[in-house]
């Protein structure tokens, strides 16, 4: 929750506003407290939309729709004013994580948990449909997990089954990846109750596997796969659950069961007020969120009408559950303490002495998992930057490095992030190494307002809704399509680029493959011929033959190293001699070994610089002196990220820095630097321009790196050789 701004009202209706829960393009959602003491989430429409008659009509319809739903598993409307100058809607406030966050942090739910979740949400949908409504946006982000069960929220695009739509007839309404085939092809007017049932199936498949059943990536691709492809249910071994999902995800609406009938095939249930059907880590997460709301900071307590005695026993129900949750939190604290030694941490010794106070830069990295080589390279880069800073004379503070190994696993990554967040001396974190870990930890870092800077997690978007403290200090994968296209299509002998997207490569491959296909004709006069192959495809020869038959005179492969090697061998078996390239995630030893002679002359466009680059010469020499070897990929970028943090810290503690950048606490001794707040460091990094070894670092308003500097590599004589910078693109 963010603090209220000076322009925010102090009261709405009969509610005292306590803070901001979120803001979008059309309104602001506040946390409010009614005169009765009850908390409410209050959506207030922005003035420019309040003046729009059509928008006001849609908002009035939202309120009317939500009021008609009567279910313990759907958030209830408590008050509203749709006719005032600033229309608003108040709903019951429930403190708990979204299902999307719980799965991102803890991984897929067990089959029993998914069945119970399905039964309770089907009851919510049955109430929605009994009220003559269609929700139209059933997805993991619209299900909150609370101390007494799930809640379906957000009726913002719900409509009556027989209502005339106020949206354009060709507009797809809902969230791609979690909507039905009829929504994907027929627009908002095609959605009926059966569409919500299909979306529930998508949601439950996500809960059971940790991934959307029709993949990720561009909206157009999701819509196509929803209509034409079978859902990805790999990993669901429970026959009852798999059968249920098969019914819910039937392509034809008439083949799906009604929500009200799902009580019969789903035998699992949970008594009201129980969440023991959820895994322990999810229960712990719910308890943390719930107990935090028992004592909101800087908010006057609501005065009860009648005093109570200390000996009075608490009434059963939600309050008792919250206190039980508090016990879980205490246990969680002890558990986190107990696993500290198992997280693989290492800490530089050092104390605040003649060089002022000692503060810490954390490194969250995969040090022993599938990307351990990248993680260890990044740890070395950070250590080198810190040691170089500590060698200066008359520095205002000393720095230490604390490295923790998350092994690239989402659940372990969350524990690492929470440990860093609790450590007051940690002012910034470099990492994580890969996208799954990054996706899992952003919520924890954001809550602590602890700046986290990744140089090798490159997705365009992550699950967490708010990412105020997250900085992506490398071009995201889709941005690399620009240098890829320029390298392959701006040649006199190339007119059509064959793009092979291998689903084995996951979301990263989809983003760069799709962007390359889409931008080929925008950035050049050439064209693209795309092909998509299912995950696990082993024989690429027929695909290559088809791409050559369609006049592809250059090739780009988006996928993993094993697939790139198969692609290389298939292409080598033909007479093709033109340029070919694979995405940087395939640029490892496995591609060279599996590809053999067929790997020769393949090229890569990567966001990391080589040790042999002229601009990295001094850094490489320092690395060799310190570690006895040339820096591996990503070491220079981590060195730069640490340098960016150091520069921001130095600026904050300079004599010109204002007192507001410091935390409360004892007054520093004369000449001693005062500790900046984490929030102040976030703001300083966001406003920085830093010249590093690899690139110039500056960030846009979303904390993404401006520009898309990239570097070219090729395979020569069985090894990777650096070719230089790719043609620069505008920031």
XYZ file of C-alpha atoms in Angstrom:
731
model
C 0.000 0.000 0.000
C 1.279 3.450 -0.925
C 0.748 6.614 1.089
C -1.946 9.079 0.087
C -0.830 11.953 -2.094
C -1.544 15.613 -1.438
C -4.103 15.625 -4.255
C -6.002 12.621 -2.844
C -9.217 13.168 -0.867
C -9.216 12.278 2.819
C -12.737 10.806 2.747
C -15.003 9.168 0.169
C -18.619 8.753 1.176
C -18.555 7.414 4.718
C -14.987 6.121 4.444
C -11.776 7.575 5.770
C -9.041 6.892 3.213
C -5.931 5.173 4.568
C -3.738 4.714 1.507
C -3.502 3.785 -2.162
C -3.876 0.135 -3.144
C -3.249 0.780 -6.818
C -3.894 3.028 -9.777
C -4.685 2.450 -13.427
C -5.450 4.475 -16.490
C -9.097 5.000 -15.502
C -9.141 5.286 -11.730
C -7.499 4.905 -8.342
C -8.210 2.200 -5.763
C -7.910 3.272 -2.125
C -7.978 1.399 1.150
C -10.669 2.972 3.298
C -12.199 2.462 6.708
C -15.931 2.927 7.180
C -17.310 4.583 10.288
C -18.208 1.089 11.481
C -14.525 0.154 11.414
C -14.799 -2.181 8.410
C -12.089 -1.958 5.759
C -13.073 -1.443 2.124
C -11.388 -1.253 -1.282
C -12.733 1.889 -2.952
C -12.443 2.397 -6.707
C -12.705 6.090 -7.649
C -13.045 7.051 -11.321
C -10.790 9.775 -12.713
C -12.540 13.074 -13.602
C -11.895 12.802 -17.337
C -13.757 9.475 -17.464
C -16.476 10.578 -15.061
C -17.448 13.205 -17.653
C -17.829 10.536 -20.366
C -21.465 9.415 -20.534
C -20.685 6.019 -22.047
C -17.989 5.302 -19.493
C -20.264 6.337 -16.631
C -22.909 3.972 -18.010
C -20.420 1.109 -18.055
C -19.369 1.909 -14.499
C -22.991 1.983 -13.356
C -23.451 -1.404 -15.013
C -20.400 -2.755 -13.148
C -21.869 -1.666 -9.822
C -25.282 -3.113 -10.617
C -23.706 -6.394 -11.730
C -21.553 -6.764 -8.633
C -24.491 -5.990 -6.311
C -26.461 -8.893 -7.806
C -23.873 -11.530 -6.888
C -24.472 -13.199 -3.531
C -21.764 -15.719 -2.677
C -19.280 -16.176 0.181
C -16.654 -16.810 -2.506
C -17.135 -13.485 -4.345
C -16.172 -10.082 -2.925
C -19.315 -8.172 -1.995
C -20.183 -4.560 -2.816
C -20.598 -2.543 0.398
C -21.440 0.911 -0.983
C -21.323 2.977 -4.179
C -22.145 6.316 -5.755
C -22.468 6.192 -9.543
C -24.161 9.580 -9.965
C -21.764 11.913 -8.156
C -19.055 14.131 -9.576
C -16.476 11.408 -8.862
C -18.219 8.018 -9.157
C -16.924 5.374 -6.756
C -17.480 1.767 -5.751
C -16.620 0.229 -2.359
C -16.196 -3.506 -1.929
C -15.288 -5.728 0.987
C -11.521 -5.572 1.531
C -9.826 -8.935 1.855
C -6.147 -9.154 2.731
C -4.531 -11.943 0.816
C -2.333 -12.694 -2.191
C -3.710 -13.285 -5.658
C -3.615 -16.879 -6.875
C -1.123 -15.732 -9.528
C 1.311 -14.557 -6.850
C 0.885 -17.675 -4.720
C 1.681 -19.950 -7.666
C 4.560 -17.751 -8.852
C 6.103 -17.860 -5.391
C 5.369 -21.410 -4.313
C 4.921 -23.313 -7.538
C 1.980 -25.465 -8.684
C -0.655 -26.514 -6.171
C -1.294 -30.180 -5.296
C -4.196 -31.892 -7.053
C -6.404 -31.839 -3.937
C -5.848 -28.092 -3.519
C -6.796 -27.506 -7.141
C -9.969 -29.559 -6.794
C -11.071 -27.672 -3.665
C -10.256 -24.370 -5.347
C -12.295 -25.433 -8.365
C -15.294 -26.395 -6.264
C -15.374 -23.110 -4.329
C -14.844 -20.952 -7.416
C -17.488 -22.884 -9.316
C -19.912 -21.920 -6.549
C -18.914 -18.287 -7.005
C -19.523 -18.553 -10.739
C -22.821 -20.317 -10.166
C -23.937 -17.263 -8.162
C -22.705 -14.953 -10.910
C -24.629 -16.895 -13.544
C -27.730 -17.210 -11.334
C -27.765 -13.402 -11.210
C -27.943 -13.383 -15.011
C -24.328 -12.243 -15.415
C -21.144 -13.356 -17.126
C -17.886 -12.426 -15.389
C -15.763 -12.545 -18.596
C -12.371 -12.159 -16.861
C -11.832 -15.229 -14.678
C -8.073 -15.461 -14.242
C -5.501 -16.086 -11.446
C -5.058 -12.358 -10.824
C -8.788 -12.023 -10.100
C -8.835 -14.662 -7.366
C -7.616 -13.649 -3.911
C -6.650 -16.282 -1.334
C -7.793 -15.336 2.167
C -7.812 -16.850 5.633
C -11.160 -18.527 5.009
C -11.008 -19.390 1.327
C -10.773 -17.848 -2.151
C -12.601 -14.739 -3.376
C -13.522 -13.952 -6.985
C -13.038 -10.230 -7.606
C -13.285 -7.556 -10.319
C -16.637 -7.396 -12.090
C -15.366 -4.481 -14.161
C -16.217 -6.106 -17.514
C -19.054 -8.369 -16.360
C -22.334 -7.957 -18.218
C -25.844 -9.329 -18.247
C -26.290 -12.343 -20.512
C -29.017 -10.583 -22.499
C -27.507 -7.077 -22.364
C -26.455 -5.065 -25.380
C -22.699 -4.665 -25.289
C -21.293 -1.178 -24.885
C -18.000 -2.234 -26.419
C -17.051 -2.506 -30.057
C -18.282 -5.721 -31.641
C -14.830 -6.720 -32.807
C -13.143 -6.119 -29.452
C -11.810 -9.147 -27.580
C -12.865 -8.640 -23.956
C -10.946 -10.523 -21.287
C -7.392 -11.682 -20.721
C -5.728 -13.680 -23.543
C -4.586 -17.042 -22.243
C -7.547 -17.282 -19.853
C -10.507 -16.643 -22.137
C -12.606 -18.997 -24.210
C -12.398 -19.803 -27.934
C -15.692 -17.997 -28.538
C -14.329 -14.883 -26.822
C -11.149 -15.126 -28.893
C -13.058 -15.268 -32.181
C -16.386 -13.581 -31.518
C -15.528 -10.512 -29.418
C -17.193 -9.494 -26.169
C -20.757 -10.228 -27.347
C -20.001 -13.948 -27.806
C -19.260 -14.614 -24.136
C -21.815 -16.624 -22.154
C -21.727 -18.566 -18.872
C -19.880 -21.380 -20.646
C -17.055 -18.917 -21.359
C -16.529 -18.418 -17.630
C -16.397 -22.203 -17.210
C -13.664 -22.447 -19.856
C -11.742 -19.641 -18.123
C -12.099 -21.503 -14.827
C -10.520 -24.509 -16.541
C -7.593 -22.329 -17.674
C -7.214 -20.979 -14.144
C -7.215 -24.453 -12.564
C -4.733 -25.749 -15.154
C -2.476 -22.806 -14.275
C -2.807 -23.611 -10.571
C -1.929 -27.278 -11.212
C 1.049 -26.709 -13.544
C 2.323 -23.202 -12.812
C 1.852 -22.131 -16.431
C -1.070 -21.017 -18.621
C -2.488 -23.952 -20.601
C -2.093 -22.138 -23.931
C 1.375 -20.768 -23.280
C 2.608 -17.204 -23.007
C 3.629 -14.447 -25.366
C 1.892 -12.129 -27.785
C -1.886 -11.785 -27.493
C -2.485 -12.781 -31.109
C -0.618 -16.048 -30.623
C -2.485 -16.824 -27.406
C -5.821 -16.255 -29.105
C -4.838 -18.503 -32.020
C -3.685 -21.321 -29.724
C -6.824 -21.024 -27.593
C -8.969 -21.630 -30.668
C -6.876 -24.240 -32.476
C -4.534 -26.009 -30.020
C -5.140 -28.491 -27.245
C -4.301 -27.228 -23.730
C -0.933 -28.099 -22.244
C -1.752 -30.320 -19.258
C 1.632 -32.041 -19.005
C 2.544 -32.790 -15.402
C -1.045 -33.333 -14.219
C -1.017 -37.021 -13.267
C -4.177 -37.057 -11.134
C -6.788 -38.789 -13.374
C -9.793 -37.124 -11.699
C -8.364 -33.637 -12.105
C -7.212 -34.269 -15.654
C -10.684 -35.522 -16.609
C -12.313 -32.494 -15.027
C -10.036 -30.083 -16.900
C -10.757 -31.882 -20.138
C -14.475 -31.155 -19.666
C -13.975 -27.531 -18.651
C -11.648 -26.846 -21.585
C -13.861 -28.300 -24.303
C -13.708 -26.123 -27.409
C -17.489 -26.173 -27.915
C -19.439 -24.236 -25.254
C -22.256 -26.795 -25.214
C -19.813 -29.551 -24.235
C -18.796 -27.823 -21.001
C -20.639 -28.448 -17.729
C -22.606 -25.674 -16.053
C -20.871 -24.074 -13.080
C -23.763 -25.115 -10.828
C -23.247 -28.780 -11.806
C -19.567 -28.881 -10.851
C -20.423 -29.689 -7.233
C -21.228 -33.215 -8.398
C -17.975 -34.259 -10.161
C -15.693 -32.450 -7.684
C -15.792 -34.513 -4.496
C -13.140 -32.543 -2.594
C -14.420 -29.865 -0.259
C -13.315 -27.782 2.706
C -15.437 -26.551 5.606
C -16.038 -22.816 5.797
C -13.178 -21.052 7.507
C -10.542 -23.677 6.658
C -7.523 -23.288 4.417
C -5.748 -26.496 5.432
C -6.351 -27.720 1.886
C -3.649 -25.318 0.686
C 0.112 -26.029 0.902
C 1.928 -24.752 3.982
C 3.897 -22.071 2.113
C 0.675 -20.625 0.673
C -0.968 -20.637 4.115
C 2.083 -18.810 5.440
C 1.854 -16.199 2.676
C -1.855 -15.656 3.402
C -1.109 -15.322 7.119
C 1.609 -12.739 6.514
C -0.730 -10.573 4.435
C -3.641 -10.968 6.838
C -1.782 -10.255 10.050
C -0.199 -7.189 8.496
C -3.666 -5.683 8.249
C -4.323 -6.118 11.992
C -2.185 -3.055 12.706
C -1.956 -0.683 9.781
C 0.989 1.726 10.247
C 0.356 5.401 10.968
C -3.423 4.943 11.167
C -5.439 5.852 14.230
C -7.250 2.888 15.708
C -11.000 2.775 15.343
C -12.658 3.363 18.740
C -15.142 0.656 19.706
C -18.541 1.695 21.000
C -18.132 -0.368 24.151
C -14.925 -1.299 26.004
C -13.916 -4.928 26.271
C -12.010 -6.627 29.052
C -8.636 -8.184 28.603
C -10.028 -11.506 29.760
C -12.713 -11.590 27.102
C -12.274 -14.520 24.765
C -12.103 -13.679 21.061
C -15.162 -14.553 19.057
C -14.748 -17.483 16.676
C -14.450 -16.772 12.984
C -12.144 -14.598 10.940
C -10.470 -12.780 13.847
C -9.539 -16.100 15.377
C -8.181 -17.245 12.049
C -6.039 -14.146 11.749
C -4.508 -14.785 15.143
C -3.897 -18.366 14.131
C -2.201 -16.974 11.051
C 0.002 -14.847 13.284
C 1.198 -18.054 14.885
C 2.132 -19.317 11.443
C 4.121 -16.147 10.853
C 6.090 -16.696 14.052
C 6.804 -20.239 12.958
C 7.794 -18.967 9.526
C 10.265 -16.585 11.104
C 11.905 -19.411 13.006
C 11.922 -21.572 9.913
C 13.585 -18.869 7.859
C 16.242 -18.595 10.539
C 16.779 -22.333 10.498
C 17.367 -22.553 6.730
C 19.840 -19.695 6.682
C 22.822 -21.998 6.553
C 21.260 -24.014 3.746
C 20.788 -21.066 1.415
C 24.420 -21.173 0.405
C 25.264 -17.654 1.514
C 28.695 -16.097 1.669
C 29.495 -12.755 3.235
C 32.579 -10.593 2.967
C 34.035 -9.870 6.393
C 34.381 -6.251 7.347
C 33.095 -3.731 9.808
C 32.506 -0.047 10.030
C 35.836 1.409 11.025
C 38.075 4.200 9.880
C 36.335 4.259 6.516
C 32.881 4.908 7.962
C 29.857 2.604 8.206
C 29.716 -0.711 6.373
C 26.745 -1.404 4.134
C 25.945 -4.433 2.014
C 25.184 -5.136 -1.644
C 23.427 -8.453 -1.981
C 23.882 -10.897 -4.844
C 20.976 -13.245 -5.500
C 22.179 -15.744 -8.075
C 21.977 -19.288 -9.333
C 25.307 -20.520 -7.980
C 24.704 -24.262 -8.155
C 21.775 -24.796 -10.537
C 21.294 -24.860 -14.315
C 22.697 -21.329 -14.804
C 25.427 -21.555 -12.194
C 28.123 -20.429 -14.643
C 26.233 -17.179 -15.250
C 25.497 -16.743 -11.547
C 29.116 -17.230 -10.488
C 30.273 -14.808 -13.178
C 27.879 -12.190 -11.852
C 28.982 -12.705 -8.256
C 32.590 -12.165 -9.317
C 31.659 -8.999 -11.190
C 29.940 -7.537 -8.135
C 32.827 -8.463 -5.832
C 35.311 -6.836 -8.180
C 33.321 -3.584 -8.239
C 33.014 -3.513 -4.440
C 36.687 -4.307 -3.875
C 37.669 -1.556 -6.271
C 35.493 0.927 -4.393
C 36.818 -0.178 -0.993
C 40.395 0.388 -2.178
C 39.756 4.127 -2.495
C 41.035 6.522 0.110
C 38.741 8.833 2.114
C 35.602 6.993 1.069
C 32.468 7.913 3.079
C 31.471 4.290 3.715
C 32.637 0.703 3.236
C 30.801 -1.917 1.228
C 30.428 -5.645 1.660
C 29.039 -8.353 -0.612
C 26.561 -10.943 0.612
C 25.863 -13.677 -1.947
C 22.990 -16.173 -1.603
C 22.346 -19.141 -3.889
C 18.751 -19.617 -5.079
C 19.707 -22.457 -7.482
C 17.376 -20.866 -10.045
C 14.329 -22.282 -8.211
C 11.314 -20.048 -7.620
C 10.456 -21.229 -4.093
C 14.060 -21.021 -2.941
C 14.413 -17.630 -4.626
C 11.556 -16.237 -2.517
C 13.302 -17.343 0.695
C 16.505 -15.650 -0.457
C 14.651 -12.427 -1.283
C 12.851 -12.400 2.063
C 16.157 -12.900 3.858
C 17.720 -9.972 2.035
C 14.633 -7.850 2.702
C 14.935 -8.450 6.460
C 18.633 -7.555 6.555
C 18.754 -3.838 7.346
C 22.333 -3.513 6.108
C 21.440 -4.708 2.585
C 20.699 -1.588 0.542
C 20.494 -3.151 -2.944
C 20.531 -6.577 -4.595
C 22.070 -7.596 -7.919
C 20.142 -10.469 -9.505
C 18.430 -12.864 -9.892
C 20.104 -14.775 -12.704
C 17.068 -16.094 -14.566
C 13.455 -15.276 -15.336
C 11.679 -17.861 -13.109
C 13.487 -16.660 -9.990
C 12.976 -13.017 -10.924
C 9.280 -13.541 -11.527
C 8.927 -15.145 -8.091
C 10.732 -12.511 -6.001
C 9.587 -9.133 -7.302
C 6.709 -8.913 -4.853
C 8.989 -9.503 -1.862
C 11.499 -6.870 -2.973
C 8.761 -4.407 -3.820
C 7.187 -4.739 -0.378
C 10.560 -3.950 1.211
C 11.242 -1.210 -1.379
C 14.648 -2.858 -1.772
C 16.226 -2.025 -5.146
C 16.908 -5.167 -7.172
C 18.822 -4.954 -10.448
C 18.924 -7.856 -12.879
C 21.274 -8.020 -15.843
C 20.244 -11.412 -17.220
C 16.467 -11.766 -16.658
C 15.056 -10.498 -19.909
C 11.324 -11.075 -20.177
C 9.193 -8.176 -21.324
C 6.826 -8.488 -18.351
C 6.608 -10.341 -15.058
C 3.715 -11.529 -12.910
C 4.024 -8.981 -10.105
C 1.625 -6.078 -10.599
C 3.847 -3.512 -8.922
C 7.555 -3.346 -9.647
C 8.583 -0.055 -8.081
C 11.993 -1.286 -6.901
C 12.887 -3.530 -9.873
C 15.386 -2.453 -12.549
C 15.989 -4.440 -15.751
C 19.541 -3.436 -16.639
C 19.669 -5.228 -19.989
C 17.512 -5.100 -23.116
C 14.569 -7.479 -22.819
C 14.512 -10.366 -25.267
C 11.959 -8.868 -27.644
C 14.110 -5.727 -28.030
C 16.913 -7.908 -29.400
C 14.776 -8.530 -32.482
C 15.970 -5.183 -33.849
C 19.705 -6.050 -34.130
C 18.780 -9.582 -35.235
C 16.725 -8.256 -38.147
C 19.325 -5.692 -39.128
C 22.082 -8.292 -39.069
C 20.176 -10.841 -41.155
C 17.960 -8.836 -43.507
C 20.051 -5.771 -44.331
C 22.101 -7.753 -46.855
C 21.880 -7.567 -50.636
C 21.430 -11.349 -50.922
C 18.608 -11.733 -48.353
C 14.951 -10.920 -48.926
C 13.077 -13.381 -46.716
C 13.970 -14.373 -43.167
C 12.814 -17.794 -42.006
C 11.940 -17.631 -38.309
C 11.664 -20.937 -36.467
C 10.065 -20.633 -33.034
C 10.601 -23.694 -30.856
C 8.200 -23.825 -27.899
C 10.835 -25.702 -25.918
C 12.481 -22.305 -25.422
C 9.534 -21.020 -23.373
C 8.394 -17.442 -23.092
C 11.799 -15.921 -23.865
C 11.947 -17.747 -27.187
C 8.397 -16.768 -27.998
C 9.014 -13.097 -27.316
C 12.133 -12.784 -29.441
C 10.808 -15.072 -32.200
C 7.467 -13.328 -32.473
C 9.023 -9.848 -32.351
C 11.519 -10.812 -35.057
C 8.753 -12.083 -37.296
C 6.537 -9.033 -36.747
C 9.258 -6.391 -37.100
C 11.015 -7.813 -40.144
C 8.761 -5.984 -42.597
C 8.629 -2.853 -40.426
C 12.368 -2.266 -40.116
C 13.381 -3.444 -43.590
C 11.957 -4.014 -47.047
C 12.288 -7.765 -46.510
C 9.711 -10.281 -45.308
C 9.578 -13.117 -42.796
C 8.325 -16.683 -43.057
C 7.518 -18.003 -39.553
C 7.161 -21.586 -38.377
C 6.287 -22.769 -34.871
C 7.097 -26.279 -33.673
C 5.747 -27.993 -30.536
C 7.986 -28.506 -27.549
C 9.978 -31.715 -27.897
C 10.169 -31.708 -31.710
C 13.275 -33.684 -32.654
C 13.195 -33.904 -36.436
C 13.569 -30.431 -37.934
C 14.267 -31.656 -41.476
C 10.641 -31.343 -42.711
C 10.345 -27.874 -41.170
C 13.606 -26.716 -42.755
C 12.506 -28.121 -46.125
C 9.243 -26.190 -45.908
C 11.031 -22.952 -44.988
C 13.435 -23.338 -47.908
C 10.506 -24.101 -50.212
C 9.060 -20.733 -49.180
C 12.201 -18.907 -50.320
C 13.815 -18.348 -46.912
C 17.340 -17.113 -47.645
C 18.323 -16.462 -43.999
C 17.351 -18.302 -40.814
C 16.748 -17.338 -37.194
C 16.095 -19.971 -34.533
C 14.358 -19.043 -31.252
C 14.714 -21.829 -28.720
C 17.228 -23.682 -26.560
C 20.710 -25.059 -27.297
C 19.547 -28.619 -28.010
C 16.980 -27.405 -30.533
C 19.481 -25.031 -32.118
C 21.871 -27.951 -32.630
C 19.125 -30.039 -34.272
C 18.253 -27.068 -36.462
C 21.920 -26.635 -37.420
C 22.265 -30.292 -38.383
C 19.040 -30.228 -40.417
C 20.167 -27.113 -42.270
C 23.648 -28.537 -42.858
C 22.068 -31.536 -44.608
C 20.747 -29.180 -47.310
C 22.582 -27.045 -49.856
C 21.786 -23.834 -47.928
C 24.853 -21.594 -47.397
C 23.215 -18.335 -46.281
C 23.324 -16.573 -42.893
C 21.839 -18.289 -39.853
C 21.492 -17.158 -36.288
C 20.119 -18.442 -32.964
C 19.033 -16.539 -29.875
C 21.615 -15.945 -27.165
C 20.151 -18.529 -24.746
C 21.430 -21.250 -27.098
C 24.981 -19.871 -27.057
C 26.612 -22.392 -24.749
C 28.834 -25.466 -24.790
C 25.917 -27.795 -25.513
C 25.284 -26.157 -28.894
C 28.930 -26.592 -29.908
C 29.057 -30.200 -28.737
C 25.712 -31.322 -30.161
C 25.967 -29.282 -33.344
C 29.521 -30.352 -34.201
C 30.645 -29.190 -37.640
C 27.087 -28.014 -38.387
C 27.485 -25.319 -35.713
C 30.249 -23.549 -37.672
C 29.383 -20.035 -38.909
C 26.215 -19.749 -36.831
C 25.839 -16.312 -35.292
C 24.277 -14.957 -32.109
C 23.079 -11.548 -30.990
C 23.577 -11.306 -27.236
C 23.041 -8.574 -24.605
C 26.355 -9.368 -22.847
C 29.796 -8.106 -23.885
C 32.866 -10.301 -24.435
C 36.098 -10.072 -22.470
C 37.939 -9.473 -25.764
C 35.926 -6.317 -26.564
C 38.156 -3.197 -26.603
C 35.891 -1.392 -24.125
C 36.189 -4.322 -21.683
C 39.998 -4.466 -21.775
C 40.643 -2.795 -18.396
C 37.874 -4.743 -16.696
C 39.171 -8.033 -18.118
C 42.693 -7.247 -16.850
C 41.358 -6.531 -13.337
C 39.383 -9.773 -13.421
C 42.428 -11.805 -14.442
C 44.529 -10.281 -11.638
C 41.838 -10.949 -9.045
C 40.483 -14.338 -10.125
C 43.192 -15.756 -12.390
C 40.958 -16.061 -15.461
C 39.188 -14.015 -18.085
C 35.682 -12.894 -17.144
C 32.838 -15.108 -18.281
C 29.690 -13.744 -19.907
C 27.558 -11.508 -17.642
C 30.485 -10.635 -15.338
C 30.947 -7.185 -16.891
C 27.230 -6.436 -16.699
C 27.109 -7.363 -12.998
C 30.205 -5.218 -12.418
C 28.356 -2.352 -14.086
C 25.212 -2.927 -12.011
C 27.231 -2.784 -8.809
C 28.982 0.337 -10.088
C 25.595 1.927 -10.752
C 24.524 1.226 -7.153
C 27.821 2.518 -5.766
C 27.548 5.745 -7.766
C 23.978 6.279 -6.552
C 24.958 5.637 -2.917
C 27.911 8.005 -3.173
C 25.676 10.737 -4.574
C 23.144 10.263 -1.778
C 25.690 10.612 1.025
C 27.504 13.539 -0.584
C 27.303 16.845 1.339
C 24.644 18.073 -1.106
C 22.312 15.173 -0.328
C 19.286 16.202 1.694
C 18.453 14.875 5.130
C 15.300 13.253 3.775
C 17.376 10.525 2.160
C 18.341 9.069 5.526
C 16.567 6.716 7.826
C 15.579 7.625 11.339
C 18.170 6.656 13.918
C 21.167 7.901 15.825
C 22.863 10.972 14.457
C 26.076 9.997 12.662
C 29.416 11.073 14.019
C 31.060 14.071 12.367
C 32.214 13.128 8.889
C 30.321 9.811 8.930
C 27.860 9.070 6.154
C 24.219 8.636 7.085
C 22.527 5.512 5.764
C 20.230 6.330 2.797
C 16.791 4.784 2.767
C 16.139 2.043 0.263
C 13.376 4.163 -1.282
C 15.806 7.050 -1.768
C 18.255 4.695 -3.463
C 15.508 3.438 -5.798
C 14.713 7.020 -6.786
C 18.377 7.868 -7.312
C 19.037 4.829 -9.497
C 15.923 5.600 -11.543
C 17.235 9.104 -12.253
C 20.834 8.016 -12.959
C 22.830 7.885 -16.143
C 25.844 5.657 -15.626
C 28.657 4.881 -18.060
C 29.591 1.243 -17.627
C 31.858 -1.230 -19.348
C 29.072 -2.824 -21.335
C 26.812 0.159 -22.071
C 25.351 3.426 -20.827
C 22.742 2.704 -18.168
C 19.628 4.863 -17.988
C 16.074 3.774 -17.286
C 12.625 4.697 -18.518
C 9.624 5.284 -16.267
C 9.050 1.529 -15.997
C 12.679 1.010 -14.880
C 13.567 -0.728 -18.122
C 16.900 -0.013 -19.769
C 16.797 2.636 -22.450
C 18.267 1.445 -25.730
C 19.057 -2.088 -26.867
C 22.844 -2.349 -27.109
C 23.751 -5.844 -28.254
C 26.857 -7.750 -29.324
C 27.561 -10.147 -32.182
C 29.218 -13.549 -31.876
C 29.952 -16.352 -34.317
C 31.118 -19.965 -34.106
C 34.570 -20.396 -35.557
C 36.825 -23.471 -35.261
C 34.584 -24.980 -32.610
C 34.475 -21.944 -30.342
C 32.615 -18.663 -29.875
C 34.279 -15.531 -31.278
C 33.284 -11.940 -30.602
C 32.492 -9.898 -33.722
C 31.741 -6.543 -32.085
C 28.753 -4.405 -31.297
C 25.565 -4.859 -33.239
C 24.415 -1.691 -35.038
C 23.163 0.681 -32.346
C 19.463 1.435 -32.066
C 17.844 4.552 -30.742
C 16.986 4.713 -27.034
